[in-house]
Tab-separated table of C-alpha atoms in Angstrom:
chain	number	residue	atom	x	y	z
A	813	MET	CA	-83.634	-26.133	-76.023
A	814	THR	CA	-81.052	-24.672	-73.585
A	815	THR	CA	-81.897	-24.832	-70.090
A	816	ALA	CA	-81.708	-21.635	-68.229
A	817	ALA	CA	-78.729	-21.445	-65.516
A	818	THR	CA	-80.072	-21.454	-62.137
A	819	PRO	CA	-80.024	-18.316	-60.396
A	820	LEU	CA	-78.281	-17.237	-57.214
A	821	ASP	CA	-79.538	-14.825	-54.537
A	822	ALA	CA	-76.235	-13.234	-53.258
A	823	HIS	CA	-76.152	-14.857	-50.013
A	824	THR	CA	-75.829	-18.018	-51.269
A	825	ALA	CA	-73.256	-16.981	-53.538
A	826	GLU	CA	-70.982	-15.097	-51.341
A	827	LYS	CA	-71.760	-18.666	-49.205
A	828	HIS	CA	-70.516	-21.060	-52.057
A	829	VAL	CA	-67.867	-18.809	-52.973
A	830	LEU	CA	-66.313	-18.582	-49.231
A	831	ALA	CA	-66.686	-22.591	-49.102
A	832	LEU	CA	-64.463	-22.359	-52.055
A	833	ALA	CA	-61.861	-20.551	-51.028
A	834	GLU	CA	-61.307	-22.616	-47.454
A	835	SER	CA	-60.825	-25.179	-49.599
A	836	VAL	CA	-57.400	-24.387	-50.213
A	837	TYR	CA	-56.333	-25.304	-46.991
A	838	ARG	CA	-57.208	-29.080	-47.826
A	839	HIS	CA	-55.054	-28.554	-51.538
A	840	PRO	CA	-51.549	-29.910	-51.812
A	841	ALA	CA	-50.835	-26.218	-52.527
A	842	LEU	CA	-50.665	-25.551	-49.530
A	843	ASN	CA	-49.517	-28.801	-47.736
A	844	ASN	CA	-46.610	-29.579	-49.910
A	845	ALA	CA	-42.945	-30.903	-49.025
A	846	PHE	CA	-41.422	-27.805	-49.534
A	847	TYR	CA	-43.143	-26.190	-46.681
A	848	ASP	CA	-42.302	-28.973	-44.534
A	849	LEU	CA	-38.234	-28.274	-46.027
A	850	TRP	CA	-38.084	-24.972	-45.515
A	851	ARG	CA	-39.789	-24.675	-42.317
A	852	SER	CA	-37.326	-28.033	-40.801
A	853	THR	CA	-33.944	-26.683	-41.399
A	854	GLU	CA	-31.555	-24.087	-42.805
A	855	LEU	CA	-30.531	-25.267	-46.479
A	856	SER	CA	-27.076	-23.858	-48.314
A	857	ALA	CA	-26.734	-20.587	-50.081
A	858	GLU	CA	-26.989	-22.405	-53.545
A	859	GLN	CA	-30.415	-23.997	-52.257
A	860	VAL	CA	-31.782	-20.702	-50.919
A	861	GLU	CA	-31.093	-19.298	-54.724
A	862	THR	CA	-32.877	-21.628	-55.994
A	863	VAL	CA	-35.754	-20.738	-53.900
A	864	ALA	CA	-34.990	-17.254	-54.190
A	865	ARG	CA	-35.276	-16.910	-57.809
A	866	ASN	CA	-38.345	-18.825	-58.206
A	867	PHE	CA	-40.446	-17.702	-55.478
A	868	TYR	CA	-39.616	-14.255	-56.974
A	869	ALA	CA	-40.527	-15.123	-60.336
A	870	GLN	CA	-43.906	-16.503	-59.502
A	871	VAL	CA	-44.941	-13.242	-56.824
A	872	SER	CA	-43.496	-10.616	-59.553
A	873	PRO	CA	-46.496	-10.576	-62.205
A	874	THR	CA	-48.999	-10.209	-59.043
A	875	VAL	CA	-49.775	-6.898	-59.785
A	876	ASN	CA	-49.747	-7.658	-63.848
A	877	ARG	CA	-52.644	-10.345	-62.551
A	878	LEU	CA	-54.569	-7.918	-60.975
A	879	ALA	CA	-54.624	-6.054	-63.647
A	880	LEU	CA	-55.557	-8.552	-66.034
A	881	VAL	CA	-58.603	-9.324	-64.047
A	882	PHE	CA	-59.739	-5.627	-63.616
A	883	LEU	CA	-59.893	-5.022	-67.152
A	884	ARG	CA	-62.004	-8.004	-67.256
A	885	MET	CA	-64.671	-6.125	-65.004
A	886	SER	CA	-67.234	-4.286	-66.009
A	887	PRO	CA	-67.983	-0.597	-65.430
A	888	ASP	CA	-71.006	-1.661	-63.274
A	889	ASP	CA	-68.512	-3.367	-60.891
A	890	VAL	CA	-67.783	-0.578	-58.960
A	891	ALA	CA	-67.322	-2.474	-55.800
A	892	ALA	CA	-65.320	-5.202	-56.895
A	893	ARG	CA	-63.186	-2.835	-59.518
A	894	SER	CA	-62.693	-0.220	-55.961
A	895	GLU	CA	-61.447	-3.404	-53.881
A	896	THR	CA	-58.893	-4.703	-56.977
A	897	VAL	CA	-56.989	-0.821	-57.555
A	898	GLU	CA	-56.793	-0.845	-53.495
A	899	ASN	CA	-54.936	-4.752	-53.792
A	900	ILE	CA	-52.706	-3.402	-56.704
A	901	ASN	CA	-51.971	-0.263	-54.340
A	902	ASP	CA	-51.333	-2.143	-51.250
A	903	GLU	CA	-48.307	-4.175	-53.486
A	904	MET	CA	-47.033	-1.174	-55.322
A	905	GLY	CA	-46.311	0.516	-51.620
A	906	ASN	CA	-49.223	2.902	-51.254
A	907	GLY	CA	-47.004	4.930	-53.843
A	908	ASP	CA	-43.381	4.568	-52.518
A	909	PRO	CA	-41.658	2.704	-54.534
A	910	ALA	CA	-39.469	1.525	-51.813
A	911	LYS	CA	-42.208	-0.077	-50.141
A	912	ALA	CA	-43.692	-1.631	-53.413
A	913	HIS	CA	-43.030	-5.293	-52.359
A	914	THR	CA	-41.549	-6.801	-54.515
A	915	VAL	CA	-38.595	-3.843	-53.792
A	916	LEU	CA	-38.639	-5.324	-50.162
A	917	LEU	CA	-38.718	-9.224	-51.204
A	918	LYS	CA	-35.701	-8.275	-53.131
A	919	ASN	CA	-33.894	-6.905	-50.256
A	920	PHE	CA	-34.846	-9.677	-47.882
A	921	PHE	CA	-33.153	-12.227	-50.209
A	922	SER	CA	-30.426	-9.886	-50.702
A	923	ALA	CA	-29.304	-9.599	-47.198
A	924	LEU	CA	-30.470	-13.077	-46.404
A	925	LEU	CA	-28.340	-14.393	-49.350
A	926	SER	CA	-25.261	-11.754	-48.509
A	927	ARG	CA	-24.957	-13.440	-44.454
A	928	ILE	CA	-25.446	-16.841	-45.382
A	929	ARG	CA	-22.526	-16.793	-48.469
A	930	GLY	CA	-20.122	-13.941	-46.388
A	931	HIS	CA	-19.762	-11.248	-49.029
A	932	GLU	CA	-22.683	-8.960	-50.497
A	933	VAL	CA	-25.178	-10.194	-52.770
A	934	ASP	CA	-27.170	-8.790	-55.078
A	935	PHE	CA	-30.324	-10.080	-55.589
A	936	ASP	CA	-30.565	-9.288	-59.601
A	937	ASP	CA	-27.289	-10.530	-59.963
A	938	ILE	CA	-28.231	-13.872	-59.272
A	939	ASP	CA	-28.671	-16.996	-62.052
A	940	PRO	CA	-32.461	-16.075	-63.023
A	941	THR	CA	-32.972	-19.451	-64.789
A	942	VAL	CA	-36.009	-20.910	-62.954
A	943	LEU	CA	-37.305	-24.160	-63.077
A	944	PRO	CA	-40.190	-25.630	-65.591
A	945	ALA	CA	-43.344	-25.402	-63.415
A	946	THR	CA	-42.441	-21.808	-62.370
A	947	ARG	CA	-42.247	-20.839	-66.124
A	948	ARG	CA	-45.972	-22.504	-66.316
A	949	LEU	CA	-47.328	-21.056	-63.589
A	950	VAL	CA	-46.448	-17.737	-64.729
A	951	GLU	CA	-47.146	-18.511	-68.335
A	952	GLN	CA	-50.935	-19.891	-67.671
A	953	GLY	CA	-51.578	-18.242	-64.946
A	954	ALA	CA	-51.740	-14.949	-66.668
A	955	ALA	CA	-53.898	-16.704	-69.031
A	956	LEU	CA	-56.173	-17.181	-66.338
A	957	PHE	CA	-56.306	-14.133	-65.240
A	958	GLY	CA	-56.645	-12.558	-68.465
A	959	HIS	CA	-59.659	-15.073	-69.681
A	960	GLU	CA	-62.258	-13.548	-71.311
A	961	ASN	CA	-64.485	-14.678	-68.772
A	962	VAL	CA	-63.641	-12.779	-66.009
A	963	ARG	CA	-65.320	-15.616	-63.504
A	964	VAL	CA	-62.224	-17.087	-64.661
A	965	GLY	CA	-60.008	-14.158	-63.270
A	966	CYS	CA	-62.013	-13.888	-60.118
A	967	GLY	CA	-61.862	-17.839	-59.288
A	968	ALA	CA	-57.901	-17.810	-59.905
A	969	LEU	CA	-57.509	-14.210	-57.370
A	970	LEU	CA	-59.915	-15.926	-55.369
A	971	ALA	CA	-56.978	-18.689	-55.195
A	972	GLN	CA	-54.190	-16.917	-55.480
A	973	GLU	CA	-55.216	-14.243	-52.276
A	974	TRP	CA	-56.229	-17.366	-50.147
A	975	HIS	CA	-53.197	-19.633	-50.981
A	976	ALA	CA	-51.149	-16.191	-50.195
A	977	TYR	CA	-51.697	-15.357	-46.983
A	978	ALA	CA	-51.037	-19.015	-45.397
A	979	GLN	CA	-48.077	-19.291	-47.905
A	980	LEU	CA	-46.092	-16.267	-46.189
A	981	VAL	CA	-46.570	-17.518	-42.827
A	982	HIS	CA	-45.184	-20.612	-44.079
A	983	LEU	CA	-42.145	-19.124	-45.799
A	984	TYR	CA	-41.646	-16.943	-42.611
A	985	GLU	CA	-41.658	-19.486	-39.966
A	986	GLY	CA	-38.701	-21.741	-42.330
A	987	ALA	CA	-36.691	-17.928	-42.398
A	988	ARG	CA	-36.782	-17.975	-38.587
A	989	ASN	CA	-34.056	-20.780	-38.940
A	990	TYR	CA	-31.818	-18.265	-40.894
A	991	LEU	CA	-31.978	-15.360	-37.244
A	992	HIS	CA	-28.328	-16.666	-36.349
A	993	HIS	CA	-26.805	-14.778	-39.092
A	994	PHE	CA	-28.413	-11.893	-37.789
A	995	ALA	CA	-28.428	-9.163	-35.007
A	996	LEU	CA	-31.990	-9.936	-33.178
A	997	GLU	CA	-33.547	-6.349	-34.884
A	998	GLU	CA	-31.863	-6.422	-37.925
A	999	PHE	CA	-33.236	-10.022	-38.989
A	1000	HIS	CA	-36.634	-8.354	-38.460
A	1001	GLU	CA	-36.357	-4.745	-39.974
A	1002	HIS	CA	-35.518	-7.216	-42.903
A	1003	CYS	CA	-38.439	-9.734	-42.981
A	1004	GLU	CA	-40.663	-6.500	-43.516
A	1005	PHE	CA	-42.225	-8.237	-47.110
A	1006	PHE	CA	-43.323	-10.522	-44.844
A	1007	TYR	CA	-45.117	-8.547	-41.725
A	1008	ILE	CA	-46.874	-6.510	-44.905
A	1009	HIS	CA	-48.230	-9.472	-45.511
A	1010	ILE	CA	-49.457	-11.864	-42.963
A	1011	GLY	CA	-50.700	-8.620	-40.882
A	1012	THR	CA	-53.052	-6.382	-41.989
A	1013	ALA	CA	-52.835	-6.047	-46.100
A	1014	GLU	CA	-53.289	-9.660	-47.041
A	1015	LYS	CA	-56.034	-10.357	-44.474
A	1016	GLU	CA	-58.467	-7.652	-46.332
A	1017	HIS	CA	-56.890	-8.972	-49.782
A	1018	LYS	CA	-58.708	-12.809	-48.870
A	1019	LEU	CA	-61.664	-10.931	-48.078
A	1020	HIS	CA	-62.026	-8.844	-50.940
A	1021	ALA	CA	-61.901	-11.750	-53.242
A	1022	VAL	CA	-64.377	-13.215	-51.520
A	1023	SER	CA	-66.917	-10.322	-52.157
A	1024	SER	CA	-65.548	-9.592	-55.351
A	1025	SER	CA	-66.218	-13.026	-56.644
A	1026	ALA	CA	-69.178	-13.531	-55.104
A	1027	ALA	CA	-70.315	-10.736	-56.448
A	1028	LEU	CA	-69.963	-11.211	-60.502
A	1029	CYS	CA	-71.368	-15.142	-59.296
A	1030	ARG	CA	-75.231	-14.546	-60.629
A	1031	ASP	CA	-76.235	-18.191	-61.453
A	1032	GLU	CA	-74.492	-21.908	-61.799
A	1033	GLU	CA	-72.928	-21.073	-64.546
A	1034	ASP	CA	-71.007	-17.670	-62.726
A	1035	LEU	CA	-69.588	-20.350	-60.354
A	1036	ALA	CA	-69.026	-23.272	-62.354
A	1037	ALA	CA	-66.388	-20.690	-64.043
A	1038	LEU	CA	-64.989	-19.088	-60.919
A	1039	GLU	CA	-64.078	-22.775	-59.600
A	1040	HIS	CA	-62.633	-23.506	-62.856
A	1041	GLY	CA	-60.336	-20.544	-62.294
A	1042	PHE	CA	-60.006	-21.328	-58.972
A	1043	THR	CA	-58.601	-24.746	-59.023
A	1044	SER	CA	-56.446	-24.206	-62.059
A	1045	TYR	CA	-54.299	-22.150	-60.646
A	1046	LEU	CA	-54.096	-24.170	-57.707
A	1047	GLY	CA	-53.001	-26.855	-59.505
A	1048	LEU	CA	-50.023	-24.035	-61.205
A	1049	LEU	CA	-48.554	-23.878	-57.769
A	1050	ALA	CA	-48.712	-27.119	-56.584
A	1051	ASP	CA	-46.907	-27.879	-58.826
A	1052	PHE	CA	-44.915	-24.957	-58.538
A	1053	TRP	CA	-43.899	-26.483	-54.864
A	1054	GLN	CA	-43.527	-29.560	-55.316
A	1055	GLU	CA	-40.793	-28.607	-58.795
A	1056	LEU	CA	-39.044	-26.464	-56.061
A	1057	ALA	CA	-38.946	-29.431	-53.308
A	1058	ASP	CA	-37.700	-32.205	-56.064
A	1059	ALA	CA	-35.284	-29.334	-57.246
A	1060	VAL	CA	-33.542	-28.047	-53.476
A	1061	GLY	CA	-34.179	-31.461	-51.103
A	1062	ALA	CA	-32.710	-33.396	-54.067
A	1063	THR	CA	-29.200	-32.347	-52.236
A	1064	THR	CA	-30.364	-31.829	-48.695
A	1065	ALA	CA	-28.444	-34.912	-46.820
């Protein structure tokens, strides 16, 4: 005889989801050797290229991940679907292709590598080879976001959004090591990718991820599925940062 799952009221569900989201700050996905290295020193051009191609490969499927979760949501989950669409719209530059987040990220790395190398570098011309942990993050991440149980996908999305804000604070602080390669205002113009995320957009995405997830958790089984997606995706992110730290740290004198 199957025991019925314990039902949850909306307040309890949101409290659980928020506590889960905040656990990201105690996870190796945010407490890792790569952030320490990136913030502490200026890396060589070769090391920055490794960071650039792997970080871009890691974040470029963001819209696809959001779409996978959206497609699994019930048409009746209007609030969650609306918040997810708003997130997708932000990622795509609110309809302006030049402001799409992947475009802004490519522009930043192209400018940075051009200054370090002393000649024009187009991001699309650097070696596209990525680390094994990067491939696992992309491939296994897609499976989590597109899981048949939408709560697993929402858990992965919750991890992505709560990791992303702090991640980009760390990355921006490290980017400041390269400020001397630019005129002051010019440097900040190239950092638009970071400012968009550290500003209002990513803060809203964090809140939306909590409310959307909580709305789908009506009992303990739902919470367990959400937690599975959350912890699994954070684990992939932690492995990604550790392997990237090993790849660039090994050649740092």
